[in-house]
PDB file of C-alpha atoms in Angstrom:
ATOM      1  CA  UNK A   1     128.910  29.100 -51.641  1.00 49.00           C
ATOM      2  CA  UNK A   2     128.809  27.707 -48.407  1.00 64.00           C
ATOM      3  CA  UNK A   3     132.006  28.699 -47.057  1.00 74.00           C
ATOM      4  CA  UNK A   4     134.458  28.085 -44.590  1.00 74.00           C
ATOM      5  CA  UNK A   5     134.362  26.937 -41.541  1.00 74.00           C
ATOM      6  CA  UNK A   6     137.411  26.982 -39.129  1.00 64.00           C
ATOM      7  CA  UNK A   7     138.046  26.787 -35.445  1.00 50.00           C
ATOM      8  CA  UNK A   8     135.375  23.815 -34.513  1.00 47.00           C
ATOM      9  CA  UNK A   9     135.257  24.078 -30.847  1.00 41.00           C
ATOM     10  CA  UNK A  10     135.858  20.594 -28.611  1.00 39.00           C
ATOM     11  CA  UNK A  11     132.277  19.458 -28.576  1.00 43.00           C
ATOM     12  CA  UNK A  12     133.316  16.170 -30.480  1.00 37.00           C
ATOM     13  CA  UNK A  13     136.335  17.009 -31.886  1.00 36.00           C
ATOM     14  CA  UNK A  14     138.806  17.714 -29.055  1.00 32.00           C
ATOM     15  CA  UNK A  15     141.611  17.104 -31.562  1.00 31.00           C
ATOM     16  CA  UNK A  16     143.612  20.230 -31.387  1.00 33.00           C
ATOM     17  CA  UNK A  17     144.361  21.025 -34.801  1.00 32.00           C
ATOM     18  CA  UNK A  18     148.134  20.079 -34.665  1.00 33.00           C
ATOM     19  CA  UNK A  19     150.383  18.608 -37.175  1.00 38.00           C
ATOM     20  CA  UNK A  20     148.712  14.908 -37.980  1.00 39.00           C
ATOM     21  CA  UNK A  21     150.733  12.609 -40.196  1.00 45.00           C
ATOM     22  CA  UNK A  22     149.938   9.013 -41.268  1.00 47.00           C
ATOM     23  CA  UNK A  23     147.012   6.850 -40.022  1.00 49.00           C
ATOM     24  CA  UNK A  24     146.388  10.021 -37.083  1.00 44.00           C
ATOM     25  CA  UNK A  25     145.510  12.453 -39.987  1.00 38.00           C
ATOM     26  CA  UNK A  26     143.339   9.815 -41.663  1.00 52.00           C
ATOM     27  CA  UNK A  27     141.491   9.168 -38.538  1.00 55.00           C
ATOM     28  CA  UNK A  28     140.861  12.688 -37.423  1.00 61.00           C
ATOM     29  CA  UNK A  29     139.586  13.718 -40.922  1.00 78.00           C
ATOM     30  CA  UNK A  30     137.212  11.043 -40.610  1.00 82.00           C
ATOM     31  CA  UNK A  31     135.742  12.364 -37.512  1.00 83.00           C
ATOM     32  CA  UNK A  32     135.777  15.711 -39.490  1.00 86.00           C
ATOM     33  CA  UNK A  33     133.600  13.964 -42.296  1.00 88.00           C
ATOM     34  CA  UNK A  34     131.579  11.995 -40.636  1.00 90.00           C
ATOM     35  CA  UNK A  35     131.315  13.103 -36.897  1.00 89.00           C
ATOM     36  CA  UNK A  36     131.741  11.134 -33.633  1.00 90.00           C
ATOM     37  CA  UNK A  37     128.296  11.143 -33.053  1.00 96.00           C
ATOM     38  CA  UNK A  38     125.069   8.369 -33.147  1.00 97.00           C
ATOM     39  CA  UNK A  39     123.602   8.443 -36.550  1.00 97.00           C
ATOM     40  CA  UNK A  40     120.962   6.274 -35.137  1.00 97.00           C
ATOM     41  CA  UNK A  41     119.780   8.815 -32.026  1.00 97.00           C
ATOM     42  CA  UNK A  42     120.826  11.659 -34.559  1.00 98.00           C
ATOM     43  CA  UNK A  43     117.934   9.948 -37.645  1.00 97.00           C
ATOM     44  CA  UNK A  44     115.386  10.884 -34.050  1.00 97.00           C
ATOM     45  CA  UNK A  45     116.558  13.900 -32.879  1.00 97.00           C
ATOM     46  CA  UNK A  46     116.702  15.583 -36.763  1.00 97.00           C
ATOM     47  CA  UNK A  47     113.149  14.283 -36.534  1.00 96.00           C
ATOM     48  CA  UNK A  48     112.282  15.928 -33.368  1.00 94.00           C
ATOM     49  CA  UNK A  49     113.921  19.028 -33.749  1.00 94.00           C
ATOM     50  CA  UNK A  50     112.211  19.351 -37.143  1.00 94.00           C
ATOM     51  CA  UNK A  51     114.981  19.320 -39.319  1.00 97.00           C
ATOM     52  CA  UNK A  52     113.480  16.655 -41.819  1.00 97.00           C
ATOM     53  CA  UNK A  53     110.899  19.117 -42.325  1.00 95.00           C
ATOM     54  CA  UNK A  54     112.797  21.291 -44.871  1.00 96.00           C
ATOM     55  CA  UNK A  55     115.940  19.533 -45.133  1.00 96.00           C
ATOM     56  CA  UNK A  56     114.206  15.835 -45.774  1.00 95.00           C
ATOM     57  CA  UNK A  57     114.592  12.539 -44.169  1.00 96.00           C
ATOM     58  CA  UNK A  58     117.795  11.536 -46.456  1.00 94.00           C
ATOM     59  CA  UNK A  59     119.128  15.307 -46.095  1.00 96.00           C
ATOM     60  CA  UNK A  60     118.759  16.173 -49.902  1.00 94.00           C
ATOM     61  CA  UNK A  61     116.099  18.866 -49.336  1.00 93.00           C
ATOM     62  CA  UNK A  62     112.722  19.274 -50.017  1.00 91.00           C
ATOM     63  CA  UNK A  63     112.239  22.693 -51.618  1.00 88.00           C
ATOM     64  CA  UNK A  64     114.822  24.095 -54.484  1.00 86.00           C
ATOM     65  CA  UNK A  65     116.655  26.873 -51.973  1.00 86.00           C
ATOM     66  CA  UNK A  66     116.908  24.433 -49.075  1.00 93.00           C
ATOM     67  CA  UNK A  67     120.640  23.097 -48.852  1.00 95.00           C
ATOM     68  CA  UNK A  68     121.485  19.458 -49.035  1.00 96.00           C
ATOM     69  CA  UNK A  69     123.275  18.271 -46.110  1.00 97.00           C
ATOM     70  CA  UNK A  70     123.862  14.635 -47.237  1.00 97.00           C
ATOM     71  CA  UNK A  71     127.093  13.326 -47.316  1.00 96.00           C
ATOM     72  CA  UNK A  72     128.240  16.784 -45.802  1.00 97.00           C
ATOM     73  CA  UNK A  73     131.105  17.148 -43.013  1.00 97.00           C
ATOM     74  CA  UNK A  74     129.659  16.798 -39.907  1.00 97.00           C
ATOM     75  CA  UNK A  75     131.934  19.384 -38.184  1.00 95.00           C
ATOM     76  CA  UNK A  76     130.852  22.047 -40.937  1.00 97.00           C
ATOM     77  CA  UNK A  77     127.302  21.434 -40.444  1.00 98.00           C
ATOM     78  CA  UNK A  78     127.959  21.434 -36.315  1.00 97.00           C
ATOM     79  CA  UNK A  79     129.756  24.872 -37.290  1.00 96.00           C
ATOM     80  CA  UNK A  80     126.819  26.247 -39.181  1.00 98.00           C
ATOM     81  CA  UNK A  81     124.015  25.464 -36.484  1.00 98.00           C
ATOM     82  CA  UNK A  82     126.524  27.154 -33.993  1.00 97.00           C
ATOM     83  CA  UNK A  83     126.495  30.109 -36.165  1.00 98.00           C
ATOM     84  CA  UNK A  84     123.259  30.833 -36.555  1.00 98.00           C
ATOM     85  CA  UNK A  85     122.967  30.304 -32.674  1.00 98.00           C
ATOM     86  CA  UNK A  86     125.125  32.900 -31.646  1.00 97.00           C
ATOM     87  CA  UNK A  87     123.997  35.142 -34.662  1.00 97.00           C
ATOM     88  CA  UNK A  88     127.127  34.732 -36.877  1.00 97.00           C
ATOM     89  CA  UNK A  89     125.523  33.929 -39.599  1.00 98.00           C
ATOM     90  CA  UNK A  90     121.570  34.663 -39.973  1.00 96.00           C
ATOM     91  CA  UNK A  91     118.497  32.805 -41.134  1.00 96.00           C
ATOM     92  CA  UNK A  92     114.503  33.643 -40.759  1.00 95.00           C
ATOM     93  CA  UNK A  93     113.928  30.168 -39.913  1.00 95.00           C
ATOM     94  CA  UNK A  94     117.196  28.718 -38.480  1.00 97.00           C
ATOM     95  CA  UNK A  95     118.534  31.566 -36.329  1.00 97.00           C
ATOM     96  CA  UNK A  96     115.160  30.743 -34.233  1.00 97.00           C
ATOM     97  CA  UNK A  97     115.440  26.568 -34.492  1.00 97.00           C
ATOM     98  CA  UNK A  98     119.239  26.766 -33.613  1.00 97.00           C
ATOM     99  CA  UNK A  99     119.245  27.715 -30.185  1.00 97.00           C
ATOM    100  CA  UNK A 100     117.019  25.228 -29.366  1.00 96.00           C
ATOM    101  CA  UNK A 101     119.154  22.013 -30.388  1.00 97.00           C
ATOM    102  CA  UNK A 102     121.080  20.612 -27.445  1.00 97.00           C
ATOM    103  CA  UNK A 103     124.791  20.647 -28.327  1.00 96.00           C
ATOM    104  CA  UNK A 104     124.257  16.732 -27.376  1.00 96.00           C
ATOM    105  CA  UNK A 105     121.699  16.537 -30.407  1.00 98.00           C
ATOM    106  CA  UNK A 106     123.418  18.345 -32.489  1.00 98.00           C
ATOM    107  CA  UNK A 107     126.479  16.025 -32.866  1.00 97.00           C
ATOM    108  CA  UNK A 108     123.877  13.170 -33.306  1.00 98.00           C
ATOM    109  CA  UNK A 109     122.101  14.817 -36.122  1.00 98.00           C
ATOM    110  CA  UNK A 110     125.250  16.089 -37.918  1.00 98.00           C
ATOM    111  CA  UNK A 111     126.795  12.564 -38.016  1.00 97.00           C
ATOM    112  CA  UNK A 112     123.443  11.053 -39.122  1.00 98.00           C
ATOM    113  CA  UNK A 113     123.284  13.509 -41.915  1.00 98.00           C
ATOM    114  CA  UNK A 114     126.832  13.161 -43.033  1.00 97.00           C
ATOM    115  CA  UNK A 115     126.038   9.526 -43.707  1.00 96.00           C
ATOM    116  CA  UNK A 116     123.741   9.802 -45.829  1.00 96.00           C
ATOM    117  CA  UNK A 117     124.244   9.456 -49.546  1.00 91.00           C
ATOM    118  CA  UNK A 118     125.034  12.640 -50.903  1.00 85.00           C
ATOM    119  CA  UNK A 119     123.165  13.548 -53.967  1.00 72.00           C
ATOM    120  CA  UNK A 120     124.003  12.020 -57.369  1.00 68.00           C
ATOM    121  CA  UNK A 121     124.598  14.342 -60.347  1.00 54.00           C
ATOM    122  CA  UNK A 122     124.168  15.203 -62.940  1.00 45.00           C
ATOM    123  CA  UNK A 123     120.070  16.341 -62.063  1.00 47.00           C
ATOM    124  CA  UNK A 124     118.452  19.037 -63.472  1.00 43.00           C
ATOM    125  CA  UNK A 125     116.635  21.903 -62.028  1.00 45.00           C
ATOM    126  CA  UNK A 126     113.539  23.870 -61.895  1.00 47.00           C
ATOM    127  CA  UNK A 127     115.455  27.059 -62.544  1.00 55.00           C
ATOM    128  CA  UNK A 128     117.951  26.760 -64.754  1.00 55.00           C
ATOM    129  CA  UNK A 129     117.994  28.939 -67.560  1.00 53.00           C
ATOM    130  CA  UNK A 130     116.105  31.546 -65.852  1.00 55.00           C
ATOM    131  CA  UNK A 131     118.381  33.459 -64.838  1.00 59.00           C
ATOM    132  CA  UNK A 132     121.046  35.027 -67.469  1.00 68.00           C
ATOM    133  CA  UNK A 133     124.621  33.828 -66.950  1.00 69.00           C
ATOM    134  CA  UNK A 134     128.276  33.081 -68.354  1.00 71.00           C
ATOM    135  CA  UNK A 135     128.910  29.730 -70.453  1.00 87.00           C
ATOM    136  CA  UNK A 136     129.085  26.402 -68.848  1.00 89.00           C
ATOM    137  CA  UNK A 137     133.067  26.837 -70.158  1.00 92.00           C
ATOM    138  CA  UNK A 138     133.827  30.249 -67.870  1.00 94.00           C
ATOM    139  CA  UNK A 139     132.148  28.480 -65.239  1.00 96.00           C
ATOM    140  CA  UNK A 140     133.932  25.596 -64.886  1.00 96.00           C
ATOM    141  CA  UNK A 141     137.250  27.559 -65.698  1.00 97.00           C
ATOM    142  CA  UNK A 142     136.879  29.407 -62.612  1.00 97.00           C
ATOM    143  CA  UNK A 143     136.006  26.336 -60.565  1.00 98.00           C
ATOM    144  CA  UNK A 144     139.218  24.510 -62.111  1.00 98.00           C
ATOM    145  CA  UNK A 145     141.290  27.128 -62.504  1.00 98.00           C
ATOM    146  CA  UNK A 146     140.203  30.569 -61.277  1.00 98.00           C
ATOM    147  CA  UNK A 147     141.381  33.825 -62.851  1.00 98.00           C
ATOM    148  CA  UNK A 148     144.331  35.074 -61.934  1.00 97.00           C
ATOM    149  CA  UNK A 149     144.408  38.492 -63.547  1.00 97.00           C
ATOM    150  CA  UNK A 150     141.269  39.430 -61.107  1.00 97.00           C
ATOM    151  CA  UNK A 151     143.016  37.881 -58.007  1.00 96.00           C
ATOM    152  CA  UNK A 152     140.705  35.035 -57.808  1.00 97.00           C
ATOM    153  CA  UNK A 153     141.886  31.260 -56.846  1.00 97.00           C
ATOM    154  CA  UNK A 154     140.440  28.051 -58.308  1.00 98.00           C
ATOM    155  CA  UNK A 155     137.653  26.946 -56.251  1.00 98.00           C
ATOM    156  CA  UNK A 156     138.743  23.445 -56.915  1.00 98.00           C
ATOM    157  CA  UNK A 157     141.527  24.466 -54.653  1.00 96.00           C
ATOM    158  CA  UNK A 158     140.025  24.621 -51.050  1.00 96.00           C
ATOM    159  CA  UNK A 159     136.477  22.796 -52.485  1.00 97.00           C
ATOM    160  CA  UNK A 160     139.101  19.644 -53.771  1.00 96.00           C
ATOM    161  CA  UNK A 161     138.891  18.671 -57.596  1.00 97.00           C
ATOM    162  CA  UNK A 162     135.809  17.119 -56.865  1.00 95.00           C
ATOM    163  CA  UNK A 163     133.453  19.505 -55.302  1.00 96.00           C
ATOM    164  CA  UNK A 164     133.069  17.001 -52.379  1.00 95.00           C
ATOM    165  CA  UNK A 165     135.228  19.618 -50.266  1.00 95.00           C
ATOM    166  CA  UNK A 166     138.331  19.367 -48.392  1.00 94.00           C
ATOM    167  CA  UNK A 167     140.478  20.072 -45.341  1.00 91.00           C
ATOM    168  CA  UNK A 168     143.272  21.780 -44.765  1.00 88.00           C
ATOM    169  CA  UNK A 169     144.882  22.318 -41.306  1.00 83.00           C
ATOM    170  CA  UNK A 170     141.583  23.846 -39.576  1.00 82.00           C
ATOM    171  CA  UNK A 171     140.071  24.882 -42.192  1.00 89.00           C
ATOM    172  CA  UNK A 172     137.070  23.243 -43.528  1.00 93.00           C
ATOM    173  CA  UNK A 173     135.555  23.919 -47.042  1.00 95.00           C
ATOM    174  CA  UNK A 174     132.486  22.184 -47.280  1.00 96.00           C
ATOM    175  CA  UNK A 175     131.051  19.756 -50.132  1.00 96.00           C
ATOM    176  CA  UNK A 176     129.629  21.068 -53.317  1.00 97.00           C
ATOM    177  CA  UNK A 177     128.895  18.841 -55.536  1.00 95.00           C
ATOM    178  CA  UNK A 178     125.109  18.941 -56.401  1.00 94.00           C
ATOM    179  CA  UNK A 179     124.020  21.297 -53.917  1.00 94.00           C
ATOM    180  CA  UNK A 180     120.861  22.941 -55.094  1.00 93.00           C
ATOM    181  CA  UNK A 181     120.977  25.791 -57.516  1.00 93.00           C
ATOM    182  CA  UNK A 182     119.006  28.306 -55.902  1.00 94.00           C
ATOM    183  CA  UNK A 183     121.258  27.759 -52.464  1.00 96.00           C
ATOM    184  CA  UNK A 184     124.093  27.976 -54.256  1.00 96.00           C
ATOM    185  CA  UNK A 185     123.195  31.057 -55.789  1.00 96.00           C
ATOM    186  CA  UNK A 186     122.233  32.378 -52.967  1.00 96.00           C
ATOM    187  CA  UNK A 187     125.005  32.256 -51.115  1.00 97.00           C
ATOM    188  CA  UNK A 188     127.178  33.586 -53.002  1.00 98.00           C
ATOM    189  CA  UNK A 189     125.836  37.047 -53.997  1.00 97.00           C
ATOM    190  CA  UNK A 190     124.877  36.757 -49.712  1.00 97.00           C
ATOM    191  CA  UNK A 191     128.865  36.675 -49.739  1.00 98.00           C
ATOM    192  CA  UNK A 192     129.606  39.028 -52.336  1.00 97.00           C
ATOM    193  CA  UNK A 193     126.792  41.558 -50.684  1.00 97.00           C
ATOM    194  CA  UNK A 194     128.818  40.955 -47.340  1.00 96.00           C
ATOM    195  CA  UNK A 195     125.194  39.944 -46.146  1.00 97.00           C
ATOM    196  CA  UNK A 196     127.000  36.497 -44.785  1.00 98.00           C
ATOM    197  CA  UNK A 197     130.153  36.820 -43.199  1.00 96.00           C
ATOM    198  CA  UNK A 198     131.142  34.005 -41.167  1.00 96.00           C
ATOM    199  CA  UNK A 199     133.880  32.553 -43.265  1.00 92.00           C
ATOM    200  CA  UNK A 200     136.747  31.227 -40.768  1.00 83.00           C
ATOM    201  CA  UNK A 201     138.860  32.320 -43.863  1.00 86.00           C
ATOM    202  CA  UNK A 202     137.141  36.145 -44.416  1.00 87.00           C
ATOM    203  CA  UNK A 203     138.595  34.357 -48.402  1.00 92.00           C
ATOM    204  CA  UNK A 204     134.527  33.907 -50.054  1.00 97.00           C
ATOM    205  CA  UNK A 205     133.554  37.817 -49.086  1.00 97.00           C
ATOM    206  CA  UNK A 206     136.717  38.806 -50.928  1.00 96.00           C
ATOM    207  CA  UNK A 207     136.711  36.658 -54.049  1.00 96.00           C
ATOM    208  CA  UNK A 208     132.568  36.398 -54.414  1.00 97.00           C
ATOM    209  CA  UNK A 209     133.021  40.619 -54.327  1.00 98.00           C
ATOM    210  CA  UNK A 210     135.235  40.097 -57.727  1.00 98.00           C
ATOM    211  CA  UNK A 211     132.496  37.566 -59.415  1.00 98.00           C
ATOM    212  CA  UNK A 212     129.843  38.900 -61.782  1.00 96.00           C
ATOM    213  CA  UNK A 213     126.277  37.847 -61.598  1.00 95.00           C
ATOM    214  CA  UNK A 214     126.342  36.303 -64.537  1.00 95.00           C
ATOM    215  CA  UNK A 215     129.380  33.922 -63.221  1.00 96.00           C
ATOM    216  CA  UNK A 216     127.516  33.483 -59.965  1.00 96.00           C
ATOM    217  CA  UNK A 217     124.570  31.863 -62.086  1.00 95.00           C
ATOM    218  CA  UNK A 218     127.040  30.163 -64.168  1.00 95.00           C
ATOM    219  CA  UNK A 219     128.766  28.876 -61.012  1.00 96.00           C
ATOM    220  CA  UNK A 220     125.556  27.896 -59.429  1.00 95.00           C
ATOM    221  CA  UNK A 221     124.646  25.930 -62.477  1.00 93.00           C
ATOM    222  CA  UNK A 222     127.432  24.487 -62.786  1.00 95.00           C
ATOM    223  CA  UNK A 223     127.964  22.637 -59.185  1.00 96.00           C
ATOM    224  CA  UNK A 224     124.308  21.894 -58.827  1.00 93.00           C
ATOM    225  CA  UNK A 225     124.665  19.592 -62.125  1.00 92.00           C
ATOM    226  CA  UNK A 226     127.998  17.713 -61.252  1.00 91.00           C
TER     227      UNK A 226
END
């Protein structure tokens, strides 16, 4: 899964993660959706700085294990790229593009990209079925409920009911919801391997660790379809 991102440094969010109640909490989780930046300069700079290339013009992806960062939160994707900058989190292709996007840019292009439309499920997918996994039923138990007796929470419970993610406090759990099966897969055996690591949380090394490969296809399958 994508993971958890906490700790979003004051480049446009110089909200200090305190107690919000009311219309304040509404307003700074918008800027945590949807940025503070110009979609319009950010729809160039992705552009420029190549992004388009793999992750396509409306942020859906253009290849089956790129991620879709439509309708994404704009501080989580701001989070990422800063990862991969400093080495956090690695990538053959982004840990060399990262460094190069002016912090500037990057609030641009993360607002522009958390506009767009995220993708609509149900849609199917290249792989599915290649791989063997647990029933559509386990999968979306775990997702719903979890399993207790193995010490595993619900992912509904940080990734919302929905899929479309959440936040809570400073702790953002990104968006789901028809995310591309071979990303999703992925990323979760990269966190159950302890190959990615930069979970605010340390919470997806721990629990993907418990998950079989058979649930992590199940899982996979499961997300990228809703």
């Amino acid at each position: 899964m994508y993971g958890h991102s906490g700790g979003v440094a004051p480049l446009f969010l110089s909200l200090a993660f305190v107690a919000m109640t009311g219309s304040a909490w509404a307003q700074g989780n918008e800027v945590l959706r949807h940025g503070s930046g110009d979609p319009t300069l950010g729809k160039q700079s992705s552009e420029a700085e190549l992004c388009q290339e793999c992750h396509g013009a409306d942020g859906r992806g253009t290849t089956a294990a790129t991620p879709r960062l439509a309708g994404q939160f704009a501080a989580y994707l701001i989070k990422q790229v800063r990862d991969f900058r400093s080495g956090a989190r690695k990538h053959s292709a982004m840990s060399v593009i990262a460094p190069n996007i002016a912090d500037e840019d990057l609030v641009d292009i993360a607002a522009y990209f958390a506009r767009q439309e995220a993708p609509p499920g149900p849609h199917a997918s290249a792989e599915s079925g290649l791989l063997p996994a647990a029933s559509p039923a386990v999968a979306r138990a775990l997702f719903e409920q979890g399993d207790a007796a193995r010490g595993i929470p619900a992912c509904a419970a940080c990734h919302g009911p929905d899929a479309r993610g959440a936040v809570a406090g400073n702790v953002i759990s990104p968006a789901l919801r028809g995310q591309q099966l071979a990303y999703l897969r992925g990323q979760m055996a990269s966190w159950k391997l302890g190959e990615r690591r930069n979970d605010a949380t340390g919470q997806m090394n721990a629990l993907a660790a418990k998950l079989s490969a058979e649930e992590i296809e199940a899982l996979a399958e499961y997300l990228s379809r809703l």
